[in-house]
PDB file of N, CA, C and O in Angstrom:
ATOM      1  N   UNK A1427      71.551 -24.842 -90.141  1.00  0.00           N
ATOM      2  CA  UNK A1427      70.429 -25.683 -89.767  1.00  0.00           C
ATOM      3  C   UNK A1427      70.403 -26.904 -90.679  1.00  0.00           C
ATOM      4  O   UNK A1427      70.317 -26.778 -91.900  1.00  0.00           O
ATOM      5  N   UNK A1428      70.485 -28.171 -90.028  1.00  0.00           N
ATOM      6  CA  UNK A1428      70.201 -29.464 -90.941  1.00  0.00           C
ATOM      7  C   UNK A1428      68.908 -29.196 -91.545  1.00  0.00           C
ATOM      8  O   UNK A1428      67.984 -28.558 -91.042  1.00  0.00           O
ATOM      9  N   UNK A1429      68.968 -30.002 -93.180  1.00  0.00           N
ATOM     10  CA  UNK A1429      67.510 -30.198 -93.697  1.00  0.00           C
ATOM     11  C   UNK A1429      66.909 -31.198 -93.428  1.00  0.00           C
ATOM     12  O   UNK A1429      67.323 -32.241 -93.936  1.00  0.00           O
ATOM     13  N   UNK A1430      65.482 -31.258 -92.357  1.00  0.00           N
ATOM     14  CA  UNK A1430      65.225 -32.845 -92.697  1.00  0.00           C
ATOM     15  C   UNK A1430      64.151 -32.634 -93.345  1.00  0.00           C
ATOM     16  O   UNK A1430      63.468 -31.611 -93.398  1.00  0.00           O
ATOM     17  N   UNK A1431      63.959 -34.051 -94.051  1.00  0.00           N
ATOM     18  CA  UNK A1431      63.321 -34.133 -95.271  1.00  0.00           C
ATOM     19  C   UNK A1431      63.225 -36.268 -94.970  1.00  0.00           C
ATOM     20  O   UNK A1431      64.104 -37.128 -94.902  1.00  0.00           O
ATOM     21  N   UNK A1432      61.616 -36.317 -94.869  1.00  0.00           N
ATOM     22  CA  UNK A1432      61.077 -37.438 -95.404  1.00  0.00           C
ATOM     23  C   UNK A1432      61.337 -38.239 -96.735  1.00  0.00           C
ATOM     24  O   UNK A1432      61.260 -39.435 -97.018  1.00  0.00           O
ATOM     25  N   UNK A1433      61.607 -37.332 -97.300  1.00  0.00           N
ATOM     26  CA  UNK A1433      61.952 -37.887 -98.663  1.00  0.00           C
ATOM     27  C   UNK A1433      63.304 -38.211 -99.629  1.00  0.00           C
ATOM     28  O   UNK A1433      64.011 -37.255 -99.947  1.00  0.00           O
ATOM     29  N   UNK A1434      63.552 -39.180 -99.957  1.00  0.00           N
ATOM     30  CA  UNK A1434      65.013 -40.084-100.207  1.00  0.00           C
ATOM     31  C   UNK A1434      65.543 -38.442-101.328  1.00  0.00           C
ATOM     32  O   UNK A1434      64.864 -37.833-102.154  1.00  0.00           O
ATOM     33  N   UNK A1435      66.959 -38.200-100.870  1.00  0.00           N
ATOM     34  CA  UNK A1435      67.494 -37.879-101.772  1.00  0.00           C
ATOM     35  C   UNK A1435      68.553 -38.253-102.457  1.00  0.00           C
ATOM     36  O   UNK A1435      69.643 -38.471-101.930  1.00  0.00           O
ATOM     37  N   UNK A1436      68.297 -38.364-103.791  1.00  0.00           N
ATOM     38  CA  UNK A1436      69.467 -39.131-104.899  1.00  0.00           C
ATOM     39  C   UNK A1436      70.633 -39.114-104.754  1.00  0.00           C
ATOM     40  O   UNK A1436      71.298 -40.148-104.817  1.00  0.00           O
ATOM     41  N   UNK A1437      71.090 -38.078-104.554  1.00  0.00           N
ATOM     42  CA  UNK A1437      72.738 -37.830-104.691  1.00  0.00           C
ATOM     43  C   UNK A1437      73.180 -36.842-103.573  1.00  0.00           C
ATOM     44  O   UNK A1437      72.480 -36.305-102.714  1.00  0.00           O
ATOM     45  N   UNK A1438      73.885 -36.786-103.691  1.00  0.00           N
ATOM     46  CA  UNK A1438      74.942 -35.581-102.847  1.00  0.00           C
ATOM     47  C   UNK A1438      75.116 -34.319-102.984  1.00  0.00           C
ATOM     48  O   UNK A1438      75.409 -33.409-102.209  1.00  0.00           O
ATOM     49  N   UNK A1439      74.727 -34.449-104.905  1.00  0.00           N
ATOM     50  CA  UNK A1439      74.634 -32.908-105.430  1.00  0.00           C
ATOM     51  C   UNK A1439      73.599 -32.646-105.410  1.00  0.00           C
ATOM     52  O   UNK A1439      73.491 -31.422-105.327  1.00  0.00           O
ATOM     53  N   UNK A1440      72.271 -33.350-105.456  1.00  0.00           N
ATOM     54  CA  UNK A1440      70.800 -32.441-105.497  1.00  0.00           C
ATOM     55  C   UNK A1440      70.894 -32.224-104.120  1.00  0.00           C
ATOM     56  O   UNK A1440      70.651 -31.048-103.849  1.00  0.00           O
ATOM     57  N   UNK A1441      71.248 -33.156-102.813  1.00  0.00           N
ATOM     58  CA  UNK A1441      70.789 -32.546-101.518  1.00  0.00           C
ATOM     59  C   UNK A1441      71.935 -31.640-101.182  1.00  0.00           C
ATOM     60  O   UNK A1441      71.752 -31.109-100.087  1.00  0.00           O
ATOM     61  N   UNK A1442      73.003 -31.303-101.734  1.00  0.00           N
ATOM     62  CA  UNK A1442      73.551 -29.818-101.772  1.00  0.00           C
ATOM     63  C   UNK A1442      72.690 -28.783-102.074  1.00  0.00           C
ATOM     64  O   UNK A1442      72.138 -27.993-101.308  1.00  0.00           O
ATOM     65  N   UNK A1443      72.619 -28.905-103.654  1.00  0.00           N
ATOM     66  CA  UNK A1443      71.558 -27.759-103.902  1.00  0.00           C
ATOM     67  C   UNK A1443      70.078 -27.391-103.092  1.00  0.00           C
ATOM     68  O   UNK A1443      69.554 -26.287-102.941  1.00  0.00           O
ATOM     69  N   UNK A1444      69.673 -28.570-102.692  1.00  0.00           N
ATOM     70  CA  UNK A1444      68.598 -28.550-101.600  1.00  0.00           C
ATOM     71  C   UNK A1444      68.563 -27.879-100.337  1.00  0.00           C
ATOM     72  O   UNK A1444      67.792 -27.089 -99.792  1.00  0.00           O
ATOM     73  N   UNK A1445      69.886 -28.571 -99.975  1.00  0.00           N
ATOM     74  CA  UNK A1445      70.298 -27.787 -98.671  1.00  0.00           C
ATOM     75  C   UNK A1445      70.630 -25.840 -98.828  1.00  0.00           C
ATOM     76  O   UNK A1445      70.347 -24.920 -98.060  1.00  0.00           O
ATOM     77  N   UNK A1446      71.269 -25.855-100.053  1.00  0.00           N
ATOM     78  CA  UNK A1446      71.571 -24.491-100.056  1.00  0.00           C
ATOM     79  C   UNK A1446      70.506 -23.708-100.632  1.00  0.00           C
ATOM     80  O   UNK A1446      70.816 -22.538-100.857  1.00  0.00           O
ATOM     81  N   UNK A1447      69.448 -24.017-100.897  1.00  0.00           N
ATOM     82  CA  UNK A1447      68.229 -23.336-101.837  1.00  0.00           C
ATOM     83  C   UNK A1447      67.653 -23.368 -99.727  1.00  0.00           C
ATOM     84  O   UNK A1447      67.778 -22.415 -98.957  1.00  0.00           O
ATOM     85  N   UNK A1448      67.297 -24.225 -99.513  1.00  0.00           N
ATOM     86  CA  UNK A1448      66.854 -23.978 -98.468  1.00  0.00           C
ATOM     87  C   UNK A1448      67.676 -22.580 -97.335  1.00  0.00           C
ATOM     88  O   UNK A1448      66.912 -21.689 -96.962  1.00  0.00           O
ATOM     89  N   UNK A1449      69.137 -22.508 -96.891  1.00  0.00           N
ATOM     90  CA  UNK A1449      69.810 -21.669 -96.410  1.00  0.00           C
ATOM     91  C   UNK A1449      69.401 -20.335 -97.273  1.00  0.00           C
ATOM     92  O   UNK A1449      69.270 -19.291 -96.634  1.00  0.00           O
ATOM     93  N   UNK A1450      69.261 -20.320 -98.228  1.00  0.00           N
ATOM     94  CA  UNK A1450      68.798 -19.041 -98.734  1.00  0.00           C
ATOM     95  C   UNK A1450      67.415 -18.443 -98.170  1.00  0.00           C
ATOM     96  O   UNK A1450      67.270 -17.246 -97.922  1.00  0.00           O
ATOM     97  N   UNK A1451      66.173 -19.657 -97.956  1.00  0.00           N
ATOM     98  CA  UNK A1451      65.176 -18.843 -97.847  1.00  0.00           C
ATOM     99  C   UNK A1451      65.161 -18.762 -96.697  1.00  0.00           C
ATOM    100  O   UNK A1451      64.091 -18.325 -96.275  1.00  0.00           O
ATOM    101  N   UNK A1452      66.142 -19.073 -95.695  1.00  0.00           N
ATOM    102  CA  UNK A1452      66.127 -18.711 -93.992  1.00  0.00           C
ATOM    103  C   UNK A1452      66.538 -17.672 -94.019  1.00  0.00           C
ATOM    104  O   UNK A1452      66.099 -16.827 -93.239  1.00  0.00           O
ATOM    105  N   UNK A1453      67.413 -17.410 -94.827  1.00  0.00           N
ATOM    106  CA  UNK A1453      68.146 -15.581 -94.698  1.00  0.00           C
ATOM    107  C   UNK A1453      67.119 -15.062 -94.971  1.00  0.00           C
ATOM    108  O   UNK A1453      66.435 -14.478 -94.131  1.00  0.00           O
ATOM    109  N   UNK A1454      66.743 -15.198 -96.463  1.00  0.00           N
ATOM    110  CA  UNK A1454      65.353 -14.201 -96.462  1.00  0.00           C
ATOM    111  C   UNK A1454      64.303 -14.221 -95.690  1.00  0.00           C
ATOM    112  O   UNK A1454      63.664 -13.190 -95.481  1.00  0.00           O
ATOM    113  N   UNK A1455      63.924 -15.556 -95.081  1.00  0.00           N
ATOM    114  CA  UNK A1455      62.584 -15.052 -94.049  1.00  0.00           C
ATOM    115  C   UNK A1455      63.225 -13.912 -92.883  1.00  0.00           C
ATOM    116  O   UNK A1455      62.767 -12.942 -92.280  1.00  0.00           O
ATOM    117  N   UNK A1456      64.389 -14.538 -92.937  1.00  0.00           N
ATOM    118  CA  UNK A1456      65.228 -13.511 -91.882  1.00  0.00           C
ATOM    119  C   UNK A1456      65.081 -12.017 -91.614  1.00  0.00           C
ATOM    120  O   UNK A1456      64.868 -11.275 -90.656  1.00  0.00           O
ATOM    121  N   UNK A1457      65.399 -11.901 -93.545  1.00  0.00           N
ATOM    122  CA  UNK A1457      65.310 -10.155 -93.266  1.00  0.00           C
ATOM    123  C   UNK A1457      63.960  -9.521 -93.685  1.00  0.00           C
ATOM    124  O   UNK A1457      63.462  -8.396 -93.664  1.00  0.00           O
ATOM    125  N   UNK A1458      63.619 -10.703 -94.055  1.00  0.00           N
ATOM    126  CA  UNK A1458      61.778 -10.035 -93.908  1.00  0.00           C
ATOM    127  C   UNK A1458      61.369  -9.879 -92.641  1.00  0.00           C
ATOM    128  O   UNK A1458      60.390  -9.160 -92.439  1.00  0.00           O
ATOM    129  N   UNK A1459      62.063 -10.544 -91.502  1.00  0.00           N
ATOM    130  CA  UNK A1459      61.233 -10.687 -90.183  1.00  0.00           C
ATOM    131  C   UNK A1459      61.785  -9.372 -89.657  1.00  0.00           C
ATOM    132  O   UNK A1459      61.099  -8.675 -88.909  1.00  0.00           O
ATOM    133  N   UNK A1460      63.041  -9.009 -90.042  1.00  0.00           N
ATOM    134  CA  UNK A1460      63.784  -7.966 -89.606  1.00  0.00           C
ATOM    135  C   UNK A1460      62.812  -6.257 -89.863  1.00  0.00           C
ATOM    136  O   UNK A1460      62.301  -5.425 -89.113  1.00  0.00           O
ATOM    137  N   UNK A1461      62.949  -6.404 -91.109  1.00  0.00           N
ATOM    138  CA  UNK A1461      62.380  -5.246 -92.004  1.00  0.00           C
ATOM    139  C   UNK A1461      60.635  -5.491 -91.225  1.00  0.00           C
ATOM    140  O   UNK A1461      60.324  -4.350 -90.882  1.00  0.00           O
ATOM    141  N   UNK A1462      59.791  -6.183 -90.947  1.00  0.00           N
ATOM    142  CA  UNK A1462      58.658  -6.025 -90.588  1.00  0.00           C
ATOM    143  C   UNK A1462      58.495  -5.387 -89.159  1.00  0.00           C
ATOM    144  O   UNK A1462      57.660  -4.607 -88.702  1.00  0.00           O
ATOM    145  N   UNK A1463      59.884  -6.162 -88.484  1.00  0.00           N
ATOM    146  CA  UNK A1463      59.827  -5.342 -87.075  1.00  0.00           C
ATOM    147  C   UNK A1463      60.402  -4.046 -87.256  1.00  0.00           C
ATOM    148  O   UNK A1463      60.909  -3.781 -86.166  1.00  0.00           O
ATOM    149  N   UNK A1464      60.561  -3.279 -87.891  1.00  0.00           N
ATOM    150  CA  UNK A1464      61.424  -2.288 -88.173  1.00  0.00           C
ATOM    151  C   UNK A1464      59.914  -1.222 -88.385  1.00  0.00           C
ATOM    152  O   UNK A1464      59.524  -0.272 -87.706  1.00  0.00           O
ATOM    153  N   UNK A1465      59.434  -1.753 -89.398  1.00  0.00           N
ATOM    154  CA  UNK A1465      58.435  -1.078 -89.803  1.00  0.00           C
ATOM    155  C   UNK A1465      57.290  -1.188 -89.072  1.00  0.00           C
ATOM    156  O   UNK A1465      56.313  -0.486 -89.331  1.00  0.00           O
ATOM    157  N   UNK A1466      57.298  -2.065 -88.103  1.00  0.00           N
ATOM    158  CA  UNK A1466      55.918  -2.009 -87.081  1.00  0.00           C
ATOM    159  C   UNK A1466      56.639  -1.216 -86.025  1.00  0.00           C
ATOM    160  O   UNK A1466      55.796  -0.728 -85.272  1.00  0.00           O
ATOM    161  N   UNK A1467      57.766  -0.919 -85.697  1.00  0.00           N
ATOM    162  CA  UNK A1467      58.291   0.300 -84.838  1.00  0.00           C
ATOM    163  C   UNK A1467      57.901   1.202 -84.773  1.00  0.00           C
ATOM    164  O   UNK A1467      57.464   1.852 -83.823  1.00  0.00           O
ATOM    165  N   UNK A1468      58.097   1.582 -86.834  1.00  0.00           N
ATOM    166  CA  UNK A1468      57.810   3.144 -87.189  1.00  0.00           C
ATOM    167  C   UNK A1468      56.705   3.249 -87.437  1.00  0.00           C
ATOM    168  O   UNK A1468      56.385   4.437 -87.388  1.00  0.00           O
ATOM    169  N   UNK A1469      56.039   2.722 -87.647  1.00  0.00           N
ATOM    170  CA  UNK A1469      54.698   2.898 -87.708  1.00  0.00           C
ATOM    171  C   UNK A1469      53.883   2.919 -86.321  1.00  0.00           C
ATOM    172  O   UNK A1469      52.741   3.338 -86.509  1.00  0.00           O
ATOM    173  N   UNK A1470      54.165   2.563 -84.898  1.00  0.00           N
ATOM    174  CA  UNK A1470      53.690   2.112 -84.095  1.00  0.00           C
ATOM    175  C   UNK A1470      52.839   1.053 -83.668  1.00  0.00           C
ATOM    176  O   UNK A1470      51.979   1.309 -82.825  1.00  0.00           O
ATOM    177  N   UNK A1471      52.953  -0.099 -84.126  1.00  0.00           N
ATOM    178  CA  UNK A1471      51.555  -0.875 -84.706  1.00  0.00           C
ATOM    179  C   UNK A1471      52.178  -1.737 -83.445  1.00  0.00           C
ATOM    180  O   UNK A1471      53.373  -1.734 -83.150  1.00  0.00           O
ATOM    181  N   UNK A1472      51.069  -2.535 -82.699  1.00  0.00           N
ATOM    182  CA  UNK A1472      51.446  -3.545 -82.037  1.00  0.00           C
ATOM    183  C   UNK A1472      50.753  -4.894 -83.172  1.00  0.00           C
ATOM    184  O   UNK A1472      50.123  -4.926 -84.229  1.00  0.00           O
ATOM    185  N   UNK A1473      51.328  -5.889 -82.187  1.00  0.00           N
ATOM    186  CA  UNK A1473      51.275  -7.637 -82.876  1.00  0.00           C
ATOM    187  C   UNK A1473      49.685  -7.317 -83.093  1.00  0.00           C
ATOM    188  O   UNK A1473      49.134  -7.737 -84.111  1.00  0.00           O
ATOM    189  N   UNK A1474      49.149  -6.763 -82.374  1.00  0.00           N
ATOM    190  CA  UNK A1474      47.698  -7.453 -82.397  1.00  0.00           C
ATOM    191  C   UNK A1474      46.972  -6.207 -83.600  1.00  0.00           C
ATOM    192  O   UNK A1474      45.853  -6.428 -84.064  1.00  0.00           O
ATOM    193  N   UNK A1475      47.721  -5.000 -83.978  1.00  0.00           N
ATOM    194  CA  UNK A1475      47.290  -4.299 -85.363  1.00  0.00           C
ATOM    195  C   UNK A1475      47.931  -5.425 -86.135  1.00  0.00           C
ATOM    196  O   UNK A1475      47.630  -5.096 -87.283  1.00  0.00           O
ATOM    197  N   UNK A1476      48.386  -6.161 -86.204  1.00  0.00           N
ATOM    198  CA  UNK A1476      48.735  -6.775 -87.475  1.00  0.00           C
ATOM    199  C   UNK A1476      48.615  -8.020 -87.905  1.00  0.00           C
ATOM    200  O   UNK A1476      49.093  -8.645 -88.851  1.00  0.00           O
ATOM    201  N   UNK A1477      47.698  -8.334 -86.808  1.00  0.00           N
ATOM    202  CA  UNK A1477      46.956  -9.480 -86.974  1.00  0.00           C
ATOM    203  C   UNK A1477      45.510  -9.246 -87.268  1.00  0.00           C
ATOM    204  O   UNK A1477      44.870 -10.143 -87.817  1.00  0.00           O
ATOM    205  N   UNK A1478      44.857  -7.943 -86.898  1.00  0.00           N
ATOM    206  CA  UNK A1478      43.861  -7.972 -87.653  1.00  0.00           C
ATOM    207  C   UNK A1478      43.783  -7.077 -89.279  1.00  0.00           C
ATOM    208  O   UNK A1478      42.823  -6.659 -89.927  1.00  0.00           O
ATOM    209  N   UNK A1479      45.298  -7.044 -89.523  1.00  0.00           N
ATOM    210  CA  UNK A1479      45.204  -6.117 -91.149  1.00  0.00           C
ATOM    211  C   UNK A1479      44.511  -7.272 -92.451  1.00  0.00           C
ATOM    212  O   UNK A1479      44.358  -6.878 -93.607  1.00  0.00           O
TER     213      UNK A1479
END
């Protein structure tokens, strides 16, 4: 996924590190989204128990 970003970046190496600090927290929202549907399985919970927890 491209980063866009409003805001000028300096060099090549901070919007590397930018870009890749960002790719990291997509994986992790990833397997949080994973692991939550997993656990609203086993638990039986629909969307709407877990919107009012």
């Amino acid at each position: 996924m491209e980063l866009e970003t409003k805001l000028p970046v300096p060099d090549r190496e901070t919007r590397k590190v930018i870009e890749n600090n960002f790719e990291q927290i997509e994986s992790t929202l990833s397997r949080v989204e994973s692991i939550t549907e997993k656990l609203q399985k086993a638990l039986g919970l629909t969307d709407d128990d877990l919107k009012n927890l």
